[in-house]
Coordinates of C-alpha atoms in Angstrom, one line a residue:
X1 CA 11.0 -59.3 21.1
X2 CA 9.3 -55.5 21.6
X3 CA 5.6 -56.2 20.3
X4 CA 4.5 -54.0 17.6
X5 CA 2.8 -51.3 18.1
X6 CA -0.5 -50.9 16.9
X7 CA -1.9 -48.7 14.6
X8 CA -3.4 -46.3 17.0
X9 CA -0.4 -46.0 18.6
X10 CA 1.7 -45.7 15.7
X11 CA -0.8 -42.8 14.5
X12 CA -0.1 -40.9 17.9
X13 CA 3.5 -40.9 17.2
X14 CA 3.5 -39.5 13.7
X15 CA 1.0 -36.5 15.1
X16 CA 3.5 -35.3 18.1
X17 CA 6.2 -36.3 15.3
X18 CA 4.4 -33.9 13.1
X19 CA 4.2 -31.6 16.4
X20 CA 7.9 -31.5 17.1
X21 CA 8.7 -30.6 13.7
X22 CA 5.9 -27.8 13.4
X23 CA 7.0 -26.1 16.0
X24 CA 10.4 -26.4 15.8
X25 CA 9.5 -24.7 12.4
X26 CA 7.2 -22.1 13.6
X27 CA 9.8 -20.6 16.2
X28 CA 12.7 -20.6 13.8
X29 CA 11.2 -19.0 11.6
X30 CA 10.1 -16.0 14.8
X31 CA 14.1 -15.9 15.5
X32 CA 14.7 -15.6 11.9
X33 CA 12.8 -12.6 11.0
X34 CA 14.3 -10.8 14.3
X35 CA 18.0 -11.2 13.3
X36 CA 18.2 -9.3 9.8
X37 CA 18.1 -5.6 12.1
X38 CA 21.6 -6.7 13.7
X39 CA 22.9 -7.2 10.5
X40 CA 21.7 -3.8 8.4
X41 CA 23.0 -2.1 11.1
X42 CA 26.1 -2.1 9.8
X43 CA 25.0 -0.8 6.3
X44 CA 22.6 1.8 7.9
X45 CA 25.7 3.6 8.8
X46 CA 28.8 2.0 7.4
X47 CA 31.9 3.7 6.6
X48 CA 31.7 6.2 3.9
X49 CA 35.5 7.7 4.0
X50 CA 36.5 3.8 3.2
X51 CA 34.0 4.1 -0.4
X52 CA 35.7 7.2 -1.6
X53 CA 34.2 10.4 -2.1
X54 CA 30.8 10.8 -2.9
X55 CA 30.4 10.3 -6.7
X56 CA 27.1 12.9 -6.7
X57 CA 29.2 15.7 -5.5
X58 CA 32.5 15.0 -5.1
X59 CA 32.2 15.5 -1.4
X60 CA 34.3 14.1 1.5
X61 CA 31.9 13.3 3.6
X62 CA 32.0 10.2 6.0
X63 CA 28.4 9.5 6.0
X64 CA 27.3 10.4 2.2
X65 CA 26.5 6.7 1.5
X66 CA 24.6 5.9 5.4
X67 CA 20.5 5.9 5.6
X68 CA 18.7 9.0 7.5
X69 CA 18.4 9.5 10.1
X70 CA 21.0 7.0 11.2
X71 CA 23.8 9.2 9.2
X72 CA 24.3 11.5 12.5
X73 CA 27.2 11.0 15.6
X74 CA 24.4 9.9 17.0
X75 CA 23.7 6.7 15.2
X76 CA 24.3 4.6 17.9
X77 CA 21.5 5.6 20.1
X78 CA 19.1 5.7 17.3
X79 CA 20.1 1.8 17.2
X80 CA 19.6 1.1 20.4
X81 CA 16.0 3.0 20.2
X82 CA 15.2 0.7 17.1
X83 CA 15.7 -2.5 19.6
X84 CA 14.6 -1.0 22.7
X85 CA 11.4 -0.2 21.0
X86 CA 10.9 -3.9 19.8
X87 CA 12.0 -5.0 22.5
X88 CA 10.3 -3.2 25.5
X89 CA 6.9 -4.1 23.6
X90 CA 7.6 -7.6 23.6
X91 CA 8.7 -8.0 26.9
X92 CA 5.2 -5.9 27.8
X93 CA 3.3 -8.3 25.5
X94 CA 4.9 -11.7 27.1
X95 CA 3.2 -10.5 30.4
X96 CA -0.8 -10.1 28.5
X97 CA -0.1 -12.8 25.6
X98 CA -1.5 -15.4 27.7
X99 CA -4.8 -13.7 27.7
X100 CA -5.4 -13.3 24.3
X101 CA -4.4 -17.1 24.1
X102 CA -6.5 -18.3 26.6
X103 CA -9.5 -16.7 24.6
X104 CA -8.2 -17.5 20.8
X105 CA -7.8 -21.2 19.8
X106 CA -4.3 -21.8 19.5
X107 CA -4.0 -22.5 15.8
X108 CA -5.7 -19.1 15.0
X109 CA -3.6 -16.8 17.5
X110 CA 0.3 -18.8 15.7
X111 CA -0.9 -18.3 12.8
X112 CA -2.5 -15.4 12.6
X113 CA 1.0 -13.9 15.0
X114 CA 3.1 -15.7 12.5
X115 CA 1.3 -13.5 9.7
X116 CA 1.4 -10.8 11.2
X117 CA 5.2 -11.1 12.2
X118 CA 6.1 -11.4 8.2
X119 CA 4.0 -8.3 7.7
X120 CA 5.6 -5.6 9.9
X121 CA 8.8 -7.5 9.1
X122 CA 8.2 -6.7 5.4
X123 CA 7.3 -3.1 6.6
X124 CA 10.5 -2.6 7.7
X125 CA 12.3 -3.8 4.7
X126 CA 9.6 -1.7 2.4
X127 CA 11.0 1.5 4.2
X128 CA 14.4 0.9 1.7
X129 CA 12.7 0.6 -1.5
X130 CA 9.7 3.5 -0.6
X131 CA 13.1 5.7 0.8
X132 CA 11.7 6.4 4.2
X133 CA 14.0 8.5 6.0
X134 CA 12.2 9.6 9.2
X135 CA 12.8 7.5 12.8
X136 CA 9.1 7.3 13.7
X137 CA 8.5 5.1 10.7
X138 CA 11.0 2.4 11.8
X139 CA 10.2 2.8 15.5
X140 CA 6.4 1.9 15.3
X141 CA 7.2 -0.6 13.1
X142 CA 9.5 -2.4 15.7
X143 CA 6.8 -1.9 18.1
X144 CA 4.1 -3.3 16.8
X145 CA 6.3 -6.5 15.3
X146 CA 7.8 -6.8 19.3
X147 CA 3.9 -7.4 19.8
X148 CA 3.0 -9.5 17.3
X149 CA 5.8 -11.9 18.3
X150 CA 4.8 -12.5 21.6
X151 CA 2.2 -15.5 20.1
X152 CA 5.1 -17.2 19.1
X153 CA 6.5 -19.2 22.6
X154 CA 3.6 -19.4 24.8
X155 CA 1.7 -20.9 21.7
X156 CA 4.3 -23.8 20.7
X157 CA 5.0 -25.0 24.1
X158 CA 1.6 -24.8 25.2
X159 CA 1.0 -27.1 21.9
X160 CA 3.9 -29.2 22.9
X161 CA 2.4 -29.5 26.4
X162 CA -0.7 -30.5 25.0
X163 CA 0.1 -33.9 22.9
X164 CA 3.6 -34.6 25.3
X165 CA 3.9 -35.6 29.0
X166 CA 6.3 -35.4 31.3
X167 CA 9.8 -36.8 31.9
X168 CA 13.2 -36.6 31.3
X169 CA 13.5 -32.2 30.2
X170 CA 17.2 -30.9 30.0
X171 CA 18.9 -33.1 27.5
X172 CA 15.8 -33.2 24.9
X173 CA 14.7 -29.8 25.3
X174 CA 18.0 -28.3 24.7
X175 CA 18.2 -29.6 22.0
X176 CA 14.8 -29.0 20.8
X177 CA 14.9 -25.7 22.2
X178 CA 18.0 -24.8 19.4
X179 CA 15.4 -23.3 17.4
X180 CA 16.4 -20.3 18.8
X181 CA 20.1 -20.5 17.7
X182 CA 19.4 -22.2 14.1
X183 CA 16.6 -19.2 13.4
X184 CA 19.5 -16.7 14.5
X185 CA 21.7 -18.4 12.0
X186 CA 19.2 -18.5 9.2
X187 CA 18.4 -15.4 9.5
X188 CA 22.2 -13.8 9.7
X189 CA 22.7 -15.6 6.2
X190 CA 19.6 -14.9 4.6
X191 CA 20.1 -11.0 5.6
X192 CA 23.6 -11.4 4.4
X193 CA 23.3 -11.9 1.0
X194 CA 21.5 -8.8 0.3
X195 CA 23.0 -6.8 2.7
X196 CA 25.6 -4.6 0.7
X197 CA 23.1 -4.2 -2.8
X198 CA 19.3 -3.7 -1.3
X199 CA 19.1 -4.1 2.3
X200 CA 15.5 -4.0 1.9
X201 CA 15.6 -7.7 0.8
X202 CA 17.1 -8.5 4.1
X203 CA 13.9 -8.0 5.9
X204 CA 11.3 -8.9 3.1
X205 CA 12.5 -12.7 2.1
X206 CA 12.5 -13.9 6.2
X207 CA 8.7 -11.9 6.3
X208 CA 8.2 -14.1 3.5
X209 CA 9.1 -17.3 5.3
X210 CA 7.6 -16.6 8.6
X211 CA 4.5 -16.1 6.6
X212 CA 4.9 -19.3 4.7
X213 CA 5.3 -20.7 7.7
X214 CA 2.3 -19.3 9.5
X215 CA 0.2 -20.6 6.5
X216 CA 1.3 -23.9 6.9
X217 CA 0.5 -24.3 10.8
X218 CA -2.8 -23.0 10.4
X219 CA -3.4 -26.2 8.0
X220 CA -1.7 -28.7 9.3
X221 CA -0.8 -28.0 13.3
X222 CA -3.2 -30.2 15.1
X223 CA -3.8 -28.6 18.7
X224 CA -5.0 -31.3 21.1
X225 CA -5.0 -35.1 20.6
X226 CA -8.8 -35.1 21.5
X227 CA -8.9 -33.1 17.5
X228 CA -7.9 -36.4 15.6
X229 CA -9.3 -38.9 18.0
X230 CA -6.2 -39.3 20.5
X231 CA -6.7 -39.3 24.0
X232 CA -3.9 -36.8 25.8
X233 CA -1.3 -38.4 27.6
X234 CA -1.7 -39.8 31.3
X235 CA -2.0 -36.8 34.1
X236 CA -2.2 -34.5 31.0
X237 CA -4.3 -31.4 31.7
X238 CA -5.8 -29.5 28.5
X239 CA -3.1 -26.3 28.1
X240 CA -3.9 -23.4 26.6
X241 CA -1.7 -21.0 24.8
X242 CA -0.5 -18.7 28.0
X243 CA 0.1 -22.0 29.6
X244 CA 3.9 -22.1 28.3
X245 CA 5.0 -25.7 29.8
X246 CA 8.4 -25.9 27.3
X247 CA 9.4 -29.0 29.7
X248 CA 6.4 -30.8 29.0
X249 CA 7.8 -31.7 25.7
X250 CA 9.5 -35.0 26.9
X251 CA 8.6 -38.8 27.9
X252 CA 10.7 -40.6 30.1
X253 CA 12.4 -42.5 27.1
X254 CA 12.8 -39.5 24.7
X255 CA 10.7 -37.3 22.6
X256 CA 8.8 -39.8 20.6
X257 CA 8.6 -42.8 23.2
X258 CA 5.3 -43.7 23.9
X259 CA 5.6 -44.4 27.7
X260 CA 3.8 -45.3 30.9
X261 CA 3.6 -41.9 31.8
X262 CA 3.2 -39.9 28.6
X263 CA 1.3 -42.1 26.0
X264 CA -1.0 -40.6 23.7
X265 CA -3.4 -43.4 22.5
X266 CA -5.7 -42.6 19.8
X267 CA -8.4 -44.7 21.2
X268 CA -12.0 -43.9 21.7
X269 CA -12.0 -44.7 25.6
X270 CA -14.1 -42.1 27.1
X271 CA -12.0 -39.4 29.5
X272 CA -13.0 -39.0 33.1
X273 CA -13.8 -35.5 33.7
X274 CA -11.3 -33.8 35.6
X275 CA -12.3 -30.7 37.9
X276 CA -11.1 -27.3 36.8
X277 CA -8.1 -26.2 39.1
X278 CA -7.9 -22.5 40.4
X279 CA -5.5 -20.2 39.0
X280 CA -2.7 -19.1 41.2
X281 CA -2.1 -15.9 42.5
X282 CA 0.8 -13.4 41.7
X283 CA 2.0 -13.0 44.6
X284 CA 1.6 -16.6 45.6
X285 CA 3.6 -17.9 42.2
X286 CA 6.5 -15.6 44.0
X287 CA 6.5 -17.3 46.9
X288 CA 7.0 -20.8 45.0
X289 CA 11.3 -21.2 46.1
X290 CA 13.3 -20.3 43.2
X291 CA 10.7 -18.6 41.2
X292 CA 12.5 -14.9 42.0
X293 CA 16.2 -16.2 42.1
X294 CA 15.7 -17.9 38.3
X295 CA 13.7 -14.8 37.6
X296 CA 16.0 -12.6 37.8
X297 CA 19.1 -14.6 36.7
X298 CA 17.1 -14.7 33.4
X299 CA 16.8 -11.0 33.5
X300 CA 20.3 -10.5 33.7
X301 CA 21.5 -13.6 31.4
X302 CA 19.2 -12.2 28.4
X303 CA 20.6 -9.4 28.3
X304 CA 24.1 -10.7 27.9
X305 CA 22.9 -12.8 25.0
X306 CA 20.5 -9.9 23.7
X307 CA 22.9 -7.6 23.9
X308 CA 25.2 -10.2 21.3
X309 CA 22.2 -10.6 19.3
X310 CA 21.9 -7.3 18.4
X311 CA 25.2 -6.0 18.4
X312 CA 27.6 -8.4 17.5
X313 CA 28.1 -8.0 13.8
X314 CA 28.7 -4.0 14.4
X315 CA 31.2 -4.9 16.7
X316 CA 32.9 -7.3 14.5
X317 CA 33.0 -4.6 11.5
X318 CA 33.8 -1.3 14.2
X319 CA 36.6 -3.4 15.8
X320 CA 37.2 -4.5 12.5
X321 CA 38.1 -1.0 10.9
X322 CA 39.6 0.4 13.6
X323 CA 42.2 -2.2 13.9
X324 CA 42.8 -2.1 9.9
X325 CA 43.4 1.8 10.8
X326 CA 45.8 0.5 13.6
X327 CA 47.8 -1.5 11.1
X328 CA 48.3 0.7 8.2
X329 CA 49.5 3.6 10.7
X330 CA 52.6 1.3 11.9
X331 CA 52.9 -0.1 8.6
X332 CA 53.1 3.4 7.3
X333 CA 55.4 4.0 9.8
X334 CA 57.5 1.2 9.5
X335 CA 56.6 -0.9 12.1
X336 CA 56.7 -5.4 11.5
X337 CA 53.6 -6.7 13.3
X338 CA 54.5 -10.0 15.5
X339 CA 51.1 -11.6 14.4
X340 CA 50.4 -11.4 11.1
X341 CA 48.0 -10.4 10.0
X342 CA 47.1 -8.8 12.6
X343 CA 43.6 -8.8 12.1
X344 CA 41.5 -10.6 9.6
X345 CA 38.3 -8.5 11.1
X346 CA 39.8 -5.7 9.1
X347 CA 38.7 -7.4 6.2
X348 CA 34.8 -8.2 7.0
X349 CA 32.1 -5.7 5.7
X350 CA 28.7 -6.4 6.6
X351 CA 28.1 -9.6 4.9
X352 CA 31.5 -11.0 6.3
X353 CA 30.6 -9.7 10.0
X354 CA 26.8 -11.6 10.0
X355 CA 28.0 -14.8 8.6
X356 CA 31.0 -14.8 11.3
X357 CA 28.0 -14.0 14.1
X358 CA 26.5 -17.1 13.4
X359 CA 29.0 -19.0 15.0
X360 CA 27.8 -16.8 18.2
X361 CA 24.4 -19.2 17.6
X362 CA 26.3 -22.5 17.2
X363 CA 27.9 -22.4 20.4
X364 CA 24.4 -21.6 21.8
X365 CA 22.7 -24.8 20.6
X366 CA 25.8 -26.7 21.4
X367 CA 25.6 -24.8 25.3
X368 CA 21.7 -25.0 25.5
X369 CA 22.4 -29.2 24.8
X370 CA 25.5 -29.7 27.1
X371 CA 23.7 -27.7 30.0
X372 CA 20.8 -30.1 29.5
X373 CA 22.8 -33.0 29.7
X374 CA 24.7 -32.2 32.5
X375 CA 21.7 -31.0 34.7
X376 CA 19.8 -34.5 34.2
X377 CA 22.7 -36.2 35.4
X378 CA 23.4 -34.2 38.5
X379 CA 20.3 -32.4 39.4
X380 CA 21.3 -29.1 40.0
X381 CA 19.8 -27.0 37.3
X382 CA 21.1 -23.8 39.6
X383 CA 24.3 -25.3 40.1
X384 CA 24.9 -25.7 36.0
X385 CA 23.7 -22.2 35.4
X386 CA 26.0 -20.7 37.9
X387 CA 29.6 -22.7 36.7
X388 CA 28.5 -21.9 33.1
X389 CA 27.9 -18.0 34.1
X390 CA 31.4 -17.9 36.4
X391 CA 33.2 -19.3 33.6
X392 CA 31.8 -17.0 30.7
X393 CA 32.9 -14.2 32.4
X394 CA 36.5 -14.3 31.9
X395 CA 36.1 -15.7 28.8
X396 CA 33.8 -12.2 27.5
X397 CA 37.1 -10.1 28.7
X398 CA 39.8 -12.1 26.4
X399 CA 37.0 -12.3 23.7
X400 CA 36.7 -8.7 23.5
X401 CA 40.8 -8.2 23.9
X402 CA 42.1 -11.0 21.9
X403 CA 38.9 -12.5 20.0
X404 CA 40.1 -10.2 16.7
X405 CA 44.0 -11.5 16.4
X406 CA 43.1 -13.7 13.7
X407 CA 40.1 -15.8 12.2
X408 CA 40.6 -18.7 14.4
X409 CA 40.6 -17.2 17.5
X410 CA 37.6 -15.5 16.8
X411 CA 35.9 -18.9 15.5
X412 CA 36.9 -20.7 18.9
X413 CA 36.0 -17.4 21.2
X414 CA 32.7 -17.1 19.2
X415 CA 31.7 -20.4 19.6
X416 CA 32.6 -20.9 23.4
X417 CA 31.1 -17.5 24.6
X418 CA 27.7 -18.4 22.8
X419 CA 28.1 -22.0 24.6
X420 CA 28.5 -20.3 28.1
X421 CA 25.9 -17.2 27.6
X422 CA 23.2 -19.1 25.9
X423 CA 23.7 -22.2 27.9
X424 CA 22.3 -20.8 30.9
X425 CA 19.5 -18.9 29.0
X426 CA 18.3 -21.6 27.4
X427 CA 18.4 -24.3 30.1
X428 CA 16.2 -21.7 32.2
X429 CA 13.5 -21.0 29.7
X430 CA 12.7 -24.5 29.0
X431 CA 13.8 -26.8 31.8
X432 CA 13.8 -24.8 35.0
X433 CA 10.9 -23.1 34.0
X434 CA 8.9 -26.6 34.0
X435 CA 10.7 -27.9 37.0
X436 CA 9.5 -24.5 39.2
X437 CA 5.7 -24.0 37.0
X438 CA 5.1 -28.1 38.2
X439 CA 6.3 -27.6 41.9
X440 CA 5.0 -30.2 44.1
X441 CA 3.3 -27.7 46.2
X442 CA 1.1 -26.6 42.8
X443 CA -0.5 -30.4 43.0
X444 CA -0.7 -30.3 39.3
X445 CA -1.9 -27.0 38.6
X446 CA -1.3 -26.1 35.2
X447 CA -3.2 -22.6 35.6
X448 CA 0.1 -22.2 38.5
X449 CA 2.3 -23.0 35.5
X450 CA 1.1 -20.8 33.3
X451 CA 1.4 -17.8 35.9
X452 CA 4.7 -18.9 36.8
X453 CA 6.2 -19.6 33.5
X454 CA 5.0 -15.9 32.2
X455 CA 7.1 -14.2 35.7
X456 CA 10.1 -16.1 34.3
X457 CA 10.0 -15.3 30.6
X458 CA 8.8 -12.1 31.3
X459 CA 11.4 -10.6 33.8
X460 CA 13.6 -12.3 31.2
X461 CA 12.2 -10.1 28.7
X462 CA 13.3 -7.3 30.6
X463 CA 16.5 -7.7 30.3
X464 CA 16.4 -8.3 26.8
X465 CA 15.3 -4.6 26.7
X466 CA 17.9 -3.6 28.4
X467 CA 20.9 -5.0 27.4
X468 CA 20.7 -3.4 23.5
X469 CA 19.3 -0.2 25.1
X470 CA 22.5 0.1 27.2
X471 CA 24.9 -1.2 24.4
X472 CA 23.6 1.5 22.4
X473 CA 24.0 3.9 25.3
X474 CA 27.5 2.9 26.3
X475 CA 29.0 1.7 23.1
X476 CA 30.2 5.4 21.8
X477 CA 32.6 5.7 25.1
X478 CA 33.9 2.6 23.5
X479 CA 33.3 -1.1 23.6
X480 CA 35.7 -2.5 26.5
X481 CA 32.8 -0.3 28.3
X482 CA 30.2 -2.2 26.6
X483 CA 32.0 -5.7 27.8
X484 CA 32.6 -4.8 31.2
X485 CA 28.5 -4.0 31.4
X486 CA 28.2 -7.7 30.0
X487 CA 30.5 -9.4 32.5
X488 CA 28.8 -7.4 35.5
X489 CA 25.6 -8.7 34.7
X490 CA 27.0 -12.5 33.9
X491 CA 28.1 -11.7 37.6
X492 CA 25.1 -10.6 39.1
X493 CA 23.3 -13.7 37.3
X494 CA 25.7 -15.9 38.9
X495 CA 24.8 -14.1 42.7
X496 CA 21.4 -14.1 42.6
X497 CA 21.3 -18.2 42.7
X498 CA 24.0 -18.5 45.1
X499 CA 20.8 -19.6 47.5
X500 CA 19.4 -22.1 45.5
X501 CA 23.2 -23.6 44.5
X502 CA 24.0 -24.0 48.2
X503 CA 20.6 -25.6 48.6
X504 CA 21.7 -28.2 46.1
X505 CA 24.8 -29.1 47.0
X506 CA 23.5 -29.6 50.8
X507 CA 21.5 -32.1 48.9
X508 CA 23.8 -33.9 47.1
X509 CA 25.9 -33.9 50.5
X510 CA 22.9 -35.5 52.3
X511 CA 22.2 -38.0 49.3
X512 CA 26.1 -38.6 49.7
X513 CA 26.3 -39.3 53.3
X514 CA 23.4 -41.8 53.8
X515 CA 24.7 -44.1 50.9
X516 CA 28.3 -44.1 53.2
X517 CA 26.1 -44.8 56.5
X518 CA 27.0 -41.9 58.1
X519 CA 23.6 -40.4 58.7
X520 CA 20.9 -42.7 60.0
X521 CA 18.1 -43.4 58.4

């Protein structure tokens, strides 16, 4: 019979309880209030010819109902500025977050980011009802929330880090890490609703709950266990909010097991004093193996799944109308489709596109989860990565030449193309990141981790920037341009850890061959 635990014990697992949940909180609400631009889009410049004529002037303008100054041929660039500029300043802000962090305590700096966040999210949302119509207004605010949001993941896995030790990572932070995907979800069906009547709303109710939300960390997020009386847990060193450790979430017997190696004991044993380690240089956090490879698979993997973010209900609703066009030509012309209908896409306004685009985020958390899983049980974190990135290739070409032949197949390729882009992405910003940030080499330096961690999620960042730049760039020459620009970088992700693959499956040779006695030991 288990004994039961005691009361200081069972204290220590209702705080990182409470911890879990928190921050799960905190950074779905971050994802939410990104995800309502990606929606609007389509209402910023929808199709006016579709509406009628315009009932002011009887005009027959295509663009009488879109928003200046995204009413021009131009639109799409102007798009891809709006992103690029939020996204370019957060992937510039990932790189200096740390050392605001390091210098704020960390309850202040989520909070206070979290605030902040709802604020120029409002902004945004306030340019529909004050009738702003000029491109600077919109760009500075995307700059200064790409900022803002950079407190957001250095501060809850540093927290995590702080009140959870180490053990098994891929299975329980993918799923934990799904906060990314359910925040993306949330925040396509919030924007949704007021999407077509006053887009405005769309920004200002998630500002509202990421505010909320900031509010409610700042009184009830408890930073270190040494705040309510807790020692940390064994080998634990204090982490700070540029110290972004997302592995360090897990014990060996799952998220809220208090274990040998990762018990938090609210106990009032004194702590030996441990010596304060160096920080790590640049250039020597580059030469840790696999730090560059995973670097820059992350680069090119985040911008495949960027790029969706961003893009993916305007593609639902251009493909969308141009195949309704498609139709009612033959139909006019007396032509029987072979698969009716031929598309339901035809069908989806801006509402319809968003809510479908969530299923995009369902096959993430479901991906982030199996890649997790699969990587505990084999080892090979590289090796996972690179099947899920050779296989999501093809399946981004018949997604983007079949996906729209009716609602099903777009439900199944939705959901298995989010699986295999965000799998990848989201086992390398959690798992891998831990795995290279607590290299044996690094002896327990957690300053090592922090410096390491930022190269990874900040090259990743880059990429981000990229991908809806380019999408907004290559999307008018038409989007089987935009999809081959995906599947090349897939591809490149997938070559750049050919290296560390081959590295592991010599391992797994090795392992393989002493346990049949054909290598001596």
């Amino acid at each position: 019979v288990p004994p039961t635990l005691t009361p200081p014990l069972a204290l220590s697992r209702r705080y990182r309880g409470l911890t879990l949940v928190l921050t799960f909180l905190c950074y779905t609400s971050y994802h939410l209030s990104r995800k309502p631009i990606s929606i609007v889009k389509s209402q910023l410049h929808p199709n006016c010819s579709a509406l009628g004529p315009n009932p002011h002037n009887d005009s027959n303008s295509s663009t009488w109902c879109s928003w200046a100054p995204f009413d021009g041929d131009n639109y799409k660039e102007l798009f891809g500025a709006l992103d690029n500029a939020f996204l370019v300043a957060y992937a510039i802000g990932m790189f200096i977050s740390g050392i605001f962090g390091e210098r704020l305590p960390l309850r202040y700096y989520l909070s206070g980011g979290m605030v902040l966040s709802g604020l120029f999210t409002a902004l945004f949302g306030l340019g529909y009802f004050w009738d702003i119509h000029v491109l600077w207004y919109f760009i500075v605010v995307q700059v200064c929330n790409g900022l803002v949001q950079t407190t957001g993941w250095p501060s809850v896995v540093a927290c995590i880090g702080n009140w959870f030790g180490k053990g098994k990572r891929g299975l329980i932070m993918g799923i934990w890490n799904s906060h990314t995907s359910v925040g993306n979800i949330l925040g396509s069906l919030i924007a949704g609703v007021w999407v077509s009547s006053a887009w405005g709303l769309s920004f200002i109710v998630p500002s509202i709950i990421i505010t909320t939300m900031g509010i409610i960390c700042f009184f009830f997020l408890v930073e270190y266990p040494e705040d309510v009386g807790c020692s940390p847990p064994l080998h634990h060193v204090r982490v700070t909010s540029s110290e972004k450790d997302p592995e360090a979430v897990t014990s060996n017997e799952g998220p809220l097991s208090v274990s040998s190696q990762s018990s938090v004991d609210c106990s009032n044993s004194p702590e030996e004093p441990t010596e304060e380690p160096e920080a790590i240089s640049f250039l020597g956090a580059l030469r840790i193996p696999g730090v560059v490879e995973f670097s820059l698979c992350l680069l090119f993997a985040k911008l495949v799944s960027y790029t969706f973010l961003y893009w993916l209900p305007l593609y639902i609703v251009n493909v969308g109308e141009f195949l309704g066009t498609v139709r009612r030509e033959r139909a006019w012309q007396g032509e029987h489709l072979l698969t009716p209908p031929f598309s339901l896409a035809a069908h989806f306004g801006a509402k319809e596109a968003g809510d479908l685009s969530t299923l995009f985020d369902v096959g993430g958390i479901l991906g982030g989860i199996f890649a997790g899983l699969i990587s505990d049980y084999t080892g090979g974190r590289a090796t996972t990565c690179c099947v899920m990135l050779v296989v999501a290739a093809p399946m981004l070409f018949l997604y983007n030449h079949i996906g729209q032949n009716g609602i099903g197949t777009s439900i199944a390729m939705l959901i298995v193309c989010g699986a295999l882009v965000n799998g990848p992405y989201a086992l390398i910003t959690t798992a891998v990141s831990a795995d290279l940030g607590t290299h044996e080499s690094l002896k327990g330096n957690a300053k090592a981790l922090s410096t390491v961690t930022a190269i990874i999620d900040g090259t990743g960042s880059i990429g981000a920037a990229l991908g809806p730049l380019l999408a907004g760039l290559i999307s008018p020459t038409g989007w089987n341009n935009v999809f081959y620009m995906l599947i090349a970088a897939d591809v490149l992700a997938c070559l750049l850890l050919i290296r560390v693959v081959v590295k592991e499956v010599r391992g797994w040779c090795g392992c393989i061959a002493r346990k049949r006695g054909y290598v001596r030991t």
